[in-house]
Amino acid sequence: MGFDMGVVPSNPDGWGPPDVAAIPQSLGGGASIPFAPFSRSDRLGRIADWTRNPAGPGAFAAASRDSVFDFTSADDSFVAGAEDSSFRLVDAKPPPRQPRFGPKWRFNQRPQLPQRQDEEVEARRRLAEKERARRDRHFQNNRSHHHPGFRGNQSSSSAKPSVDIQPDWTMREQIPFANFTKLSFSVTDQPEDLLSCGAVEFYDRAYDRVNPKAARRLERFKNRNFFKVTTTDDPVIRRLAEEDKATVFATDAILAALMCTPRSIQSWDIVVQRVGNKLFFDKRDGSQLDLLTVNETAQEQLPENKDDINSAHSLAVEATYINQNFSQQVLHREGEKVTFDEPNPFASEGEEAAPVGYRYRRWKLDDEISLVARCEVHAVNADPSGGRQFLTLNALNEFDPKITGVDWRQKLETQRGAVLATELKNNANKLARWTAQALLSGADMMKLGYVSRVHSRDHYNHSILTVMGYKPRDFAAQINLNTANMWGIVKSIVDICMKFEEGKYVFVKDPAKPQVRIYEVPSDAFENDYVEEPLPEEEQVRPLADVDATAQEMDAAAEAEANGASAANGAEATAA
């Protein structure tokens, strides 16, 4: 069977097809099908073009086989006749500009490649893509450090360790934080209370009703003394050590710093002394553990100039004063007290000490190692069932809402959760330490006060905006503080130090990296390098009485000056 060429009509009267075209037999013979007129705007493409170039270098491999059947290109179309002279483009907008530094800019600006792809060009393109991806990964790594909450201060040249590392010190261990997060140890037995000292006052429940609209001014308690005695200077711990009550001795503040090590950013240090088969965890005089950090885990860095009232050091001093005075103001100071077995072991006769209860508790870590820690409770509350609840009292401080991003006076009324979430982000380590101390002391409730400056540029006067209470175990679960991991960190550090020889060691948090180092130091280290001096005048907190007296003196001076000026004017008038 041959190929059907179809019917080609003849037009003897002129050029072109006849007015009525003949219909092939294959399409229906002599059926009446209207002729579709041809428009000049219609474009006819080729059935197949085996000679045209591909669209670009990126599309050659994938589209070289299909591009010959592309009928949409304007370059491969036939224009039927000359364009009409009256034709014009209606849309006169300029074509969109290509981004100059976009990912495709280099290849869009390149002239069209020849029909045959060059393998060397393809290799260069792949290398360029890999290089750009590598730069993008490097940029993202520099923007956010892998350690959670770790600010960019590890690259700062001013980041210094809390203690000067001497050249004669020997580094014994270097432990990254990643090793601490994997630890877990369960203390099965409940802690045993060996001794309780001091006295506590009752908590004033009226402060539970304080709100930003009815704020209370923060008072200053200059007559009450606060003691931050280290482990080996504690006479009770010395007595317990002589009686072989335990093998490891520490305070709740030191243990909390160790337990919350993975959350810390700033540098701190703890002195470890191995005496016989016993370990003593101490802090140096003037250590960073005596001050409360502010915005330690925030993304924004605080000013480094110590003269600035919002610098890290100034805010630490301010927060420590606020915390101490808040713990005394919320008590019934003239009411009943709860006294323990022995008086305050650090107060001298006739000296007024801040009411604090010291509980010496013992935990059994294994068959050979037990730990004794001095824990603190700050107040007592009457239980509705007739019992007593011990409380810990701490205060968060707001210094500048523009820096923290949340105004407490506006948000504490309606969005307390948002305020707490911001504090958990900016002060994760401090809140975790307070929670760990409450768990160690066996407190039934921990009270958090929200204290703000009266004015953002006045760091002397503050107001108590509100007080919130939490159960320590519930709050620990809320902030993702795992007690098994806390004790796992302590147990691992104790096991490491028990392998050392007798002597003195220092446990230092690296200021620039998420890791800790253990150095072996001489036996006389840290003993003669600290002299207690009074705080500078600009760092001392002025009591409200002094502020009021100063204001009264200024008013009196202004009034006297005004009276003198009026008397002088009267004398001049009389003389005239």
mmCIF file with all atom_site columns, N, CA and C in Angstrom, residues 488-526:
data_model
loop_
_atom_site.group_PDB
_atom_site.id
_atom_site.type_symbol
_atom_site.label_atom_id
_atom_site.label_alt_id
_atom_site.label_comp_id
_atom_site.label_asym_id
_atom_site.label_entity_id
_atom_site.label_seq_id
_atom_site.pdbx_PDB_ins_code
_atom_site.Cartn_x
_atom_site.Cartn_y
_atom_site.Cartn_z
_atom_site.occupancy
_atom_site.B_iso_or_equiv
_atom_site.pdbx_formal_charge
_atom_site.auth_seq_id
_atom_site.auth_comp_id
_atom_site.auth_asym_id
_atom_site.auth_atom_id
_atom_site.pdbx_PDB_model_num
ATOM 1   N N  . GLY A 1 488 ? 24.503 13.168 88.189 1.00 0.00 ? 488 GLY A N  1
ATOM 2   C CA . GLY A 1 488 ? 25.500 12.515 87.341 1.00 0.00 ? 488 GLY A CA 1
ATOM 3   C C  . GLY A 1 488 ? 26.731 13.380 87.145 1.00 0.00 ? 488 GLY A C  1
ATOM 4   N N  . ILE A 1 489 ? 26.541 14.697 86.997 1.00 0.00 ? 489 ILE A N  1
ATOM 5   C CA . ILE A 1 489 ? 27.688 15.608 86.859 1.00 0.00 ? 489 ILE A CA 1
ATOM 6   C C  . ILE A 1 489 ? 28.511 15.620 88.138 1.00 0.00 ? 489 ILE A C  1
ATOM 7   N N  . VAL A 1 490 ? 27.828 15.717 89.288 1.00 0.00 ? 490 VAL A N  1
ATOM 8   C CA . VAL A 1 490 ? 28.554 15.739 90.568 1.00 0.00 ? 490 VAL A CA 1
ATOM 9   C C  . VAL A 1 490 ? 29.300 14.427 90.786 1.00 0.00 ? 490 VAL A C  1
ATOM 10  N N  . LYS A 1 491 ? 28.645 13.314 90.493 1.00 0.00 ? 491 LYS A N  1
ATOM 11  C CA . LYS A 1 491 ? 29.290 12.015 90.715 1.00 0.00 ? 491 LYS A CA 1
ATOM 12  C C  . LYS A 1 491 ? 30.517 11.850 89.815 1.00 0.00 ? 491 LYS A C  1
ATOM 13  N N  . SER A 1 492 ? 30.437 12.283 88.576 1.00 0.00 ? 492 SER A N  1
ATOM 14  C CA . SER A 1 492 ? 31.589 12.145 87.677 1.00 0.00 ? 492 SER A CA 1
ATOM 15  C C  . SER A 1 492 ? 32.750 13.019 88.129 1.00 0.00 ? 492 SER A C  1
ATOM 16  N N  . ILE A 1 493 ? 32.465 14.247 88.586 1.00 0.00 ? 493 ILE A N  1
ATOM 17  C CA . ILE A 1 493 ? 33.537 15.126 89.055 1.00 0.00 ? 493 ILE A CA 1
ATOM 18  C C  . ILE A 1 493 ? 34.180 14.559 90.322 1.00 0.00 ? 493 ILE A C  1
ATOM 19  N N  . VAL A 1 494 ? 33.366 14.019 91.223 1.00 0.00 ? 494 VAL A N  1
ATOM 20  C CA . VAL A 1 494 ? 33.910 13.413 92.439 1.00 0.00 ? 494 VAL A CA 1
ATOM 21  C C  . VAL A 1 494 ? 34.799 12.223 92.087 1.00 0.00 ? 494 VAL A C  1
ATOM 22  N N  . ASP A 1 495 ? 34.367 11.403 91.155 1.00 0.00 ? 495 ASP A N  1
ATOM 23  C CA . ASP A 1 495 ? 35.173 10.237 90.763 1.00 0.00 ? 495 ASP A CA 1
ATOM 24  C C  . ASP A 1 495 ? 36.500 10.669 90.136 1.00 0.00 ? 495 ASP A C  1
ATOM 25  N N  . ILE A 1 496 ? 36.466 11.739 89.333 1.00 0.00 ? 496 ILE A N  1
ATOM 26  C CA . ILE A 1 496 ? 37.708 12.226 88.726 1.00 0.00 ? 496 ILE A CA 1
ATOM 27  C C  . ILE A 1 496 ? 38.665 12.739 89.793 1.00 0.00 ? 496 ILE A C  1
ATOM 28  N N  . CYS A 1 497 ? 38.139 13.546 90.730 1.00 0.00 ? 497 CYS A N  1
ATOM 29  C CA . CYS A 1 497 ? 39.006 14.127 91.756 1.00 0.00 ? 497 CYS A CA 1
ATOM 30  C C  . CYS A 1 497 ? 39.513 13.082 92.738 1.00 0.00 ? 497 CYS A C  1
ATOM 31  N N  . MET A 1 498 ? 38.764 12.004 92.947 1.00 0.00 ? 498 MET A N  1
ATOM 32  C CA . MET A 1 498 ? 39.225 10.959 93.846 1.00 0.00 ? 498 MET A CA 1
ATOM 33  C C  . MET A 1 498 ? 40.427 10.207 93.278 1.00 0.00 ? 498 MET A C  1
ATOM 34  N N  . LYS A 1 499 ? 40.637 10.290 91.979 1.00 0.00 ? 499 LYS A N  1
ATOM 35  C CA . LYS A 1 499 ? 41.791 9.633  91.372 1.00 0.00 ? 499 LYS A CA 1
ATOM 36  C C  . LYS A 1 499 ? 43.061 10.479 91.481 1.00 0.00 ? 499 LYS A C  1
ATOM 37  N N  . PHE A 1 500 ? 42.923 11.748 91.855 1.00 0.00 ? 500 PHE A N  1
ATOM 38  C CA . PHE A 1 500 ? 44.088 12.617 91.974 1.00 0.00 ? 500 PHE A CA 1
ATOM 39  C C  . PHE A 1 500 ? 44.825 12.336 93.281 1.00 0.00 ? 500 PHE A C  1
ATOM 40  N N  . GLU A 1 501 ? 46.091 12.804 93.304 1.00 0.00 ? 501 GLU A N  1
ATOM 41  C CA . GLU A 1 501 ? 46.860 12.719 94.535 1.00 0.00 ? 501 GLU A CA 1
ATOM 42  C C  . GLU A 1 501 ? 46.408 13.814 95.497 1.00 0.00 ? 501 GLU A C  1
ATOM 43  N N  . GLU A 1 502 ? 46.868 13.725 96.733 1.00 0.00 ? 502 GLU A N  1
ATOM 44  C CA . GLU A 1 502 ? 46.543 14.779 97.702 1.00 0.00 ? 502 GLU A CA 1
ATOM 45  C C  . GLU A 1 502 ? 47.132 16.100 97.236 1.00 0.00 ? 502 GLU A C  1
ATOM 46  N N  . GLY A 1 503 ? 46.366 17.149 97.384 1.00 0.00 ? 503 GLY A N  1
ATOM 47  C CA . GLY A 1 503 ? 46.817 18.468 96.955 1.00 0.00 ? 503 GLY A CA 1
ATOM 48  C C  . GLY A 1 503 ? 45.634 19.366 96.670 1.00 0.00 ? 503 GLY A C  1
ATOM 49  N N  . LYS A 1 504 ? 45.931 20.466 95.971 1.00 0.00 ? 504 LYS A N  1
ATOM 50  C CA . LYS A 1 504 ? 44.914 21.478 95.668 1.00 0.00 ? 504 LYS A CA 1
ATOM 51  C C  . LYS A 1 504 ? 44.750 21.575 94.157 1.00 0.00 ? 504 LYS A C  1
ATOM 52  N N  . TYR A 1 505 ? 43.499 21.696 93.735 1.00 0.00 ? 505 TYR A N  1
ATOM 53  C CA . TYR A 1 505 ? 43.157 21.786 92.322 1.00 0.00 ? 505 TYR A CA 1
ATOM 54  C C  . TYR A 1 505 ? 42.118 22.892 92.144 1.00 0.00 ? 505 TYR A C  1
ATOM 55  N N  . VAL A 1 506 ? 42.010 23.378 90.939 1.00 0.00 ? 506 VAL A N  1
ATOM 56  C CA . VAL A 1 506 ? 41.024 24.417 90.641 1.00 0.00 ? 506 VAL A CA 1
ATOM 57  C C  . VAL A 1 506 ? 40.245 23.992 89.408 1.00 0.00 ? 506 VAL A C  1
ATOM 58  N N  . PHE A 1 507 ? 38.959 24.152 89.508 1.00 0.00 ? 507 PHE A N  1
ATOM 59  C CA . PHE A 1 507 ? 38.003 23.767 88.465 1.00 0.00 ? 507 PHE A CA 1
ATOM 60  C C  . PHE A 1 507 ? 37.563 25.063 87.785 1.00 0.00 ? 507 PHE A C  1
ATOM 61  N N  . VAL A 1 508 ? 37.954 25.292 86.514 1.00 0.00 ? 508 VAL A N  1
ATOM 62  C CA . VAL A 1 508 ? 37.757 26.576 85.833 1.00 0.00 ? 508 VAL A CA 1
ATOM 63  C C  . VAL A 1 508 ? 36.867 26.377 84.621 1.00 0.00 ? 508 VAL A C  1
ATOM 64  N N  . LYS A 1 509 ? 35.813 27.186 84.533 1.00 0.00 ? 509 LYS A N  1
ATOM 65  C CA . LYS A 1 509 ? 34.984 27.228 83.320 1.00 0.00 ? 509 LYS A CA 1
ATOM 66  C C  . LYS A 1 509 ? 35.685 28.104 82.276 1.00 0.00 ? 509 LYS A C  1
ATOM 67  N N  . ASP A 1 510 ? 35.901 27.550 81.094 1.00 0.00 ? 510 ASP A N  1
ATOM 68  C CA . ASP A 1 510 ? 36.560 28.285 80.015 1.00 0.00 ? 510 ASP A CA 1
ATOM 69  C C  . ASP A 1 510 ? 35.688 29.472 79.603 1.00 0.00 ? 510 ASP A C  1
ATOM 70  N N  . PRO A 1 511 ? 36.261 30.678 79.498 1.00 0.00 ? 511 PRO A N  1
ATOM 71  C CA . PRO A 1 511 ? 35.434 31.848 79.164 1.00 0.00 ? 511 PRO A CA 1
ATOM 72  C C  . PRO A 1 511 ? 34.998 31.897 77.715 1.00 0.00 ? 511 PRO A C  1
ATOM 73  N N  . ALA A 1 512 ? 35.658 31.142 76.827 1.00 0.00 ? 512 ALA A N  1
ATOM 74  C CA . ALA A 1 512 ? 35.366 31.248 75.404 1.00 0.00 ? 512 ALA A CA 1
ATOM 75  C C  . ALA A 1 512 ? 34.776 29.985 74.811 1.00 0.00 ? 512 ALA A C  1
ATOM 76  N N  . LYS A 1 513 ? 34.861 28.855 75.509 1.00 0.00 ? 513 LYS A N  1
ATOM 77  C CA . LYS A 1 513 ? 34.399 27.597 74.944 1.00 0.00 ? 513 LYS A CA 1
ATOM 78  C C  . LYS A 1 513 ? 33.519 26.874 75.959 1.00 0.00 ? 513 LYS A C  1
ATOM 79  N N  . PRO A 1 514 ? 32.587 26.050 75.487 1.00 0.00 ? 514 PRO A N  1
ATOM 80  C CA . PRO A 1 514 ? 31.750 25.262 76.407 1.00 0.00 ? 514 PRO A CA 1
ATOM 81  C C  . PRO A 1 514 ? 32.499 24.064 76.957 1.00 0.00 ? 514 PRO A C  1
ATOM 82  N N  . GLN A 1 515 ? 33.399 24.316 77.865 1.00 0.00 ? 515 GLN A N  1
ATOM 83  C CA . GLN A 1 515 ? 34.175 23.237 78.472 1.00 0.00 ? 515 GLN A CA 1
ATOM 84  C C  . GLN A 1 515 ? 34.744 23.733 79.795 1.00 0.00 ? 515 GLN A C  1
ATOM 85  N N  . VAL A 1 516 ? 35.203 22.794 80.612 1.00 0.00 ? 516 VAL A N  1
ATOM 86  C CA . VAL A 1 516 ? 35.839 23.107 81.889 1.00 0.00 ? 516 VAL A CA 1
ATOM 87  C C  . VAL A 1 516 ? 37.197 22.433 81.923 1.00 0.00 ? 516 VAL A C  1
ATOM 88  N N  . ARG A 1 517 ? 38.096 23.044 82.694 1.00 0.00 ? 517 ARG A N  1
ATOM 89  C CA . ARG A 1 517 ? 39.434 22.495 82.853 1.00 0.00 ? 517 ARG A CA 1
ATOM 90  C C  . ARG A 1 517 ? 39.750 22.354 84.339 1.00 0.00 ? 517 ARG A C  1
ATOM 91  N N  . ILE A 1 518 ? 40.521 21.324 84.671 1.00 0.00 ? 518 ILE A N  1
ATOM 92  C CA . ILE A 1 518 ? 40.957 21.095 86.044 1.00 0.00 ? 518 ILE A CA 1
ATOM 93  C C  . ILE A 1 518 ? 42.473 21.256 86.069 1.00 0.00 ? 518 ILE A C  1
ATOM 94  N N  . TYR A 1 519 ? 42.959 22.199 86.890 1.00 0.00 ? 519 TYR A N  1
ATOM 95  C CA . TYR A 1 519 ? 44.390 22.471 87.016 1.00 0.00 ? 519 TYR A CA 1
ATOM 96  C C  . TYR A 1 519 ? 44.868 22.031 88.397 1.00 0.00 ? 519 TYR A C  1
ATOM 97  N N  . GLU A 1 520 ? 46.082 21.538 88.432 1.00 0.00 ? 520 GLU A N  1
ATOM 98  C CA . GLU A 1 520 ? 46.752 21.280 89.703 1.00 0.00 ? 520 GLU A CA 1
ATOM 99  C C  . GLU A 1 520 ? 47.555 22.507 90.074 1.00 0.00 ? 520 GLU A C  1
ATOM 100 N N  . VAL A 1 521 ? 47.322 23.053 91.278 1.00 0.00 ? 521 VAL A N  1
ATOM 101 C CA . VAL A 1 521 ? 47.927 24.321 91.686 1.00 0.00 ? 521 VAL A CA 1
ATOM 102 C C  . VAL A 1 521 ? 48.734 24.097 92.963 1.00 0.00 ? 521 VAL A C  1
ATOM 103 N N  . PRO A 1 522 ? 49.645 25.023 93.293 1.00 0.00 ? 522 PRO A N  1
ATOM 104 C CA . PRO A 1 522 ? 50.399 24.896 94.550 1.00 0.00 ? 522 PRO A CA 1
ATOM 105 C C  . PRO A 1 522 ? 49.483 24.957 95.760 1.00 0.00 ? 522 PRO A C  1
ATOM 106 N N  . SER A 1 523 ? 49.970 24.440 96.861 1.00 0.00 ? 523 SER A N  1
ATOM 107 C CA . SER A 1 523 ? 49.140 24.363 98.069 1.00 0.00 ? 523 SER A CA 1
ATOM 108 C C  . SER A 1 523 ? 48.847 25.730 98.671 1.00 0.00 ? 523 SER A C  1
ATOM 109 N N  . ASP A 1 524 ? 49.697 26.755 98.392 1.00 0.00 ? 524 ASP A N  1
ATOM 110 C CA . ASP A 1 524 ? 49.470 28.083 98.946 1.00 0.00 ? 524 ASP A CA 1
ATOM 111 C C  . ASP A 1 524 ? 48.771 29.018 97.968 1.00 0.00 ? 524 ASP A C  1
ATOM 112 N N  . ALA A 1 525 ? 48.209 28.484 96.900 1.00 0.00 ? 525 ALA A N  1
ATOM 113 C CA . ALA A 1 525 ? 47.527 29.326 95.921 1.00 0.00 ? 525 ALA A CA 1
ATOM 114 C C  . ALA A 1 525 ? 46.238 29.883 96.509 1.00 0.00 ? 525 ALA A C  1
ATOM 115 N N  . PHE A 1 526 ? 45.916 31.105 96.127 1.00 0.00 ? 526 PHE A N  1
ATOM 116 C CA . PHE A 1 526 ? 44.674 31.810 96.491 1.00 0.00 ? 526 PHE A CA 1
ATOM 117 C C  . PHE A 1 526 ? 44.599 32.188 97.965 1.00 0.00 ? 526 PHE A C  1
#
